[in-house]
Amino acid sequence: MILIAPPLHYFDAETMPQPGCPCLVVHGDKDEVVSCEDTMARLGQFRDKPEVSVMKDAGHFFHGRLTELRVIVDSFLNA
């Protein structure tokens, strides 16, 4: 499973879906829509910790950074 800037703030700890498979979360640290800090805190509630990649200076839509995003996703898929 690959989650890109997931809006986990919509779930509380009891209802947050738990992936039962390898999982990658990619988030920009300058996300103006979904708080990166909130996402990182909520990921701490996952039973199985996902692989996490925080892209420095990337916003929610990864403007100008889609090639870099693709490299991260491709690396996860090919591992």
mmCIF file of C-alpha atoms in Angstrom:
data_model
loop_
_atom_site.group_PDB
_atom_site.id
_atom_site.type_symbol
_atom_site.label_atom_id
_atom_site.label_comp_id
_atom_site.label_asym_id
_atom_site.label_seq_id
_atom_site.Cartn_x
_atom_site.Cartn_y
_atom_site.Cartn_z
ATOM 1 C CA MET A 1 0.000 0.000 0.000
ATOM 2 C CA ILE A 2 1.247 3.482 -0.824
ATOM 3 C CA LEU A 3 -0.208 6.505 0.961
ATOM 4 C CA ILE A 4 0.668 9.960 -0.321
ATOM 5 C CA ALA A 5 0.005 12.742 2.223
ATOM 6 C CA PRO A 6 -2.805 10.725 3.815
ATOM 7 C CA PRO A 7 -5.454 12.692 5.722
ATOM 8 C CA LEU A 8 -5.329 10.461 8.789
ATOM 9 C CA HIS A 9 -6.794 13.243 10.929
ATOM 10 C CA TYR A 10 -10.248 12.074 9.799
ATOM 11 C CA PHE A 11 -9.861 8.937 11.927
ATOM 12 C CA ASP A 12 -9.579 8.452 15.658
ATOM 13 C CA ALA A 13 -7.332 5.732 17.078
ATOM 14 C CA GLU A 14 -10.196 3.215 17.257
ATOM 15 C CA THR A 15 -11.419 3.616 13.670
ATOM 16 C CA MET A 16 -8.148 4.266 11.839
ATOM 17 C CA PRO A 17 -7.655 1.585 9.186
ATOM 18 C CA GLN A 18 -4.623 -0.628 9.774
ATOM 19 C CA PRO A 19 -2.818 -1.862 6.666
ATOM 20 C CA GLY A 20 -2.175 -5.576 6.709
ATOM 21 C CA CYS A 21 0.506 -5.377 4.057
ATOM 22 C CA PRO A 22 3.790 -3.570 3.360
ATOM 23 C CA CYS A 23 3.044 0.147 3.468
ATOM 24 C CA LEU A 24 4.831 3.314 2.366
ATOM 25 C CA VAL A 25 3.793 6.782 3.497
ATOM 26 C CA VAL A 26 5.199 9.790 1.625
ATOM 27 C CA HIS A 27 4.568 13.256 3.024
ATOM 28 C CA GLY A 28 5.911 16.731 2.354
ATOM 29 C CA ASP A 29 7.155 18.585 5.411
ATOM 30 C CA LYS A 30 5.629 21.828 4.091
ATOM 31 C CA ASP A 31 2.191 20.312 3.383
ATOM 32 C CA GLU A 32 -0.351 23.128 3.561
ATOM 33 C CA VAL A 33 -3.408 20.813 3.501
ATOM 34 C CA VAL A 34 -2.529 17.829 5.710
ATOM 35 C CA SER A 35 -0.234 18.424 8.672
ATOM 36 C CA CYS A 36 2.933 16.357 8.385
ATOM 37 C CA GLU A 37 3.366 16.443 12.165
ATOM 38 C CA ASP A 38 -0.173 15.152 12.705
ATOM 39 C CA THR A 39 0.358 12.370 10.179
ATOM 40 C CA MET A 40 3.603 11.295 11.858
ATOM 41 C CA ALA A 41 1.877 11.217 15.250
ATOM 42 C CA ARG A 42 -0.987 9.121 13.914
ATOM 43 C CA LEU A 43 1.400 6.718 12.182
ATOM 44 C CA GLY A 44 2.742 5.999 15.648
ATOM 45 C CA GLN A 45 -0.636 4.397 16.387
ATOM 46 C CA PHE A 46 -0.239 1.807 13.617
ATOM 47 C CA ARG A 47 0.332 -1.745 14.847
ATOM 48 C CA ASP A 48 2.808 -2.411 12.025
ATOM 49 C CA LYS A 49 4.930 0.672 11.386
ATOM 50 C CA PRO A 50 4.981 1.697 7.715
ATOM 51 C CA GLU A 51 8.042 2.840 5.834
ATOM 52 C CA VAL A 52 7.983 6.646 5.890
ATOM 53 C CA SER A 53 9.568 9.157 3.531
ATOM 54 C CA VAL A 54 9.274 12.856 4.378
ATOM 55 C CA MET A 55 10.187 15.095 1.464
ATOM 56 C CA LYS A 56 11.896 18.282 2.613
ATOM 57 C CA ASP A 57 10.249 21.511 1.398
ATOM 58 C CA ALA A 58 7.466 19.639 -0.458
ATOM 59 C CA GLY A 59 3.862 20.803 -0.255
ATOM 60 C CA HIS A 60 0.692 18.768 -0.486
ATOM 61 C CA PHE A 61 0.636 18.591 -4.280
ATOM 62 C CA PHE A 62 4.412 18.005 -4.663
ATOM 63 C CA HIS A 63 4.676 20.792 -7.286
ATOM 64 C CA GLY A 64 7.954 20.415 -9.150
ATOM 65 C CA ARG A 65 8.769 17.279 -7.146
ATOM 66 C CA LEU A 66 6.794 14.557 -8.953
ATOM 67 C CA THR A 67 9.915 12.977 -10.449
ATOM 68 C CA GLU A 68 11.423 12.676 -6.975
ATOM 69 C CA LEU A 69 8.140 11.264 -5.670
ATOM 70 C CA ARG A 70 8.148 8.677 -8.459
ATOM 71 C CA VAL A 71 11.685 7.591 -7.543
ATOM 72 C CA ILE A 72 10.630 7.029 -3.909
ATOM 73 C CA VAL A 73 7.556 5.041 -4.944
ATOM 74 C CA ASP A 74 9.461 3.011 -7.557
ATOM 75 C CA SER A 75 12.137 2.160 -4.992
ATOM 76 C CA PHE A 76 9.479 0.882 -2.569
ATOM 77 C CA LEU A 77 7.727 -1.167 -5.255
ATOM 78 C CA ASN A 78 10.978 -2.697 -6.495
ATOM 79 C CA ALA A 79 12.259 -3.633 -3.016
#
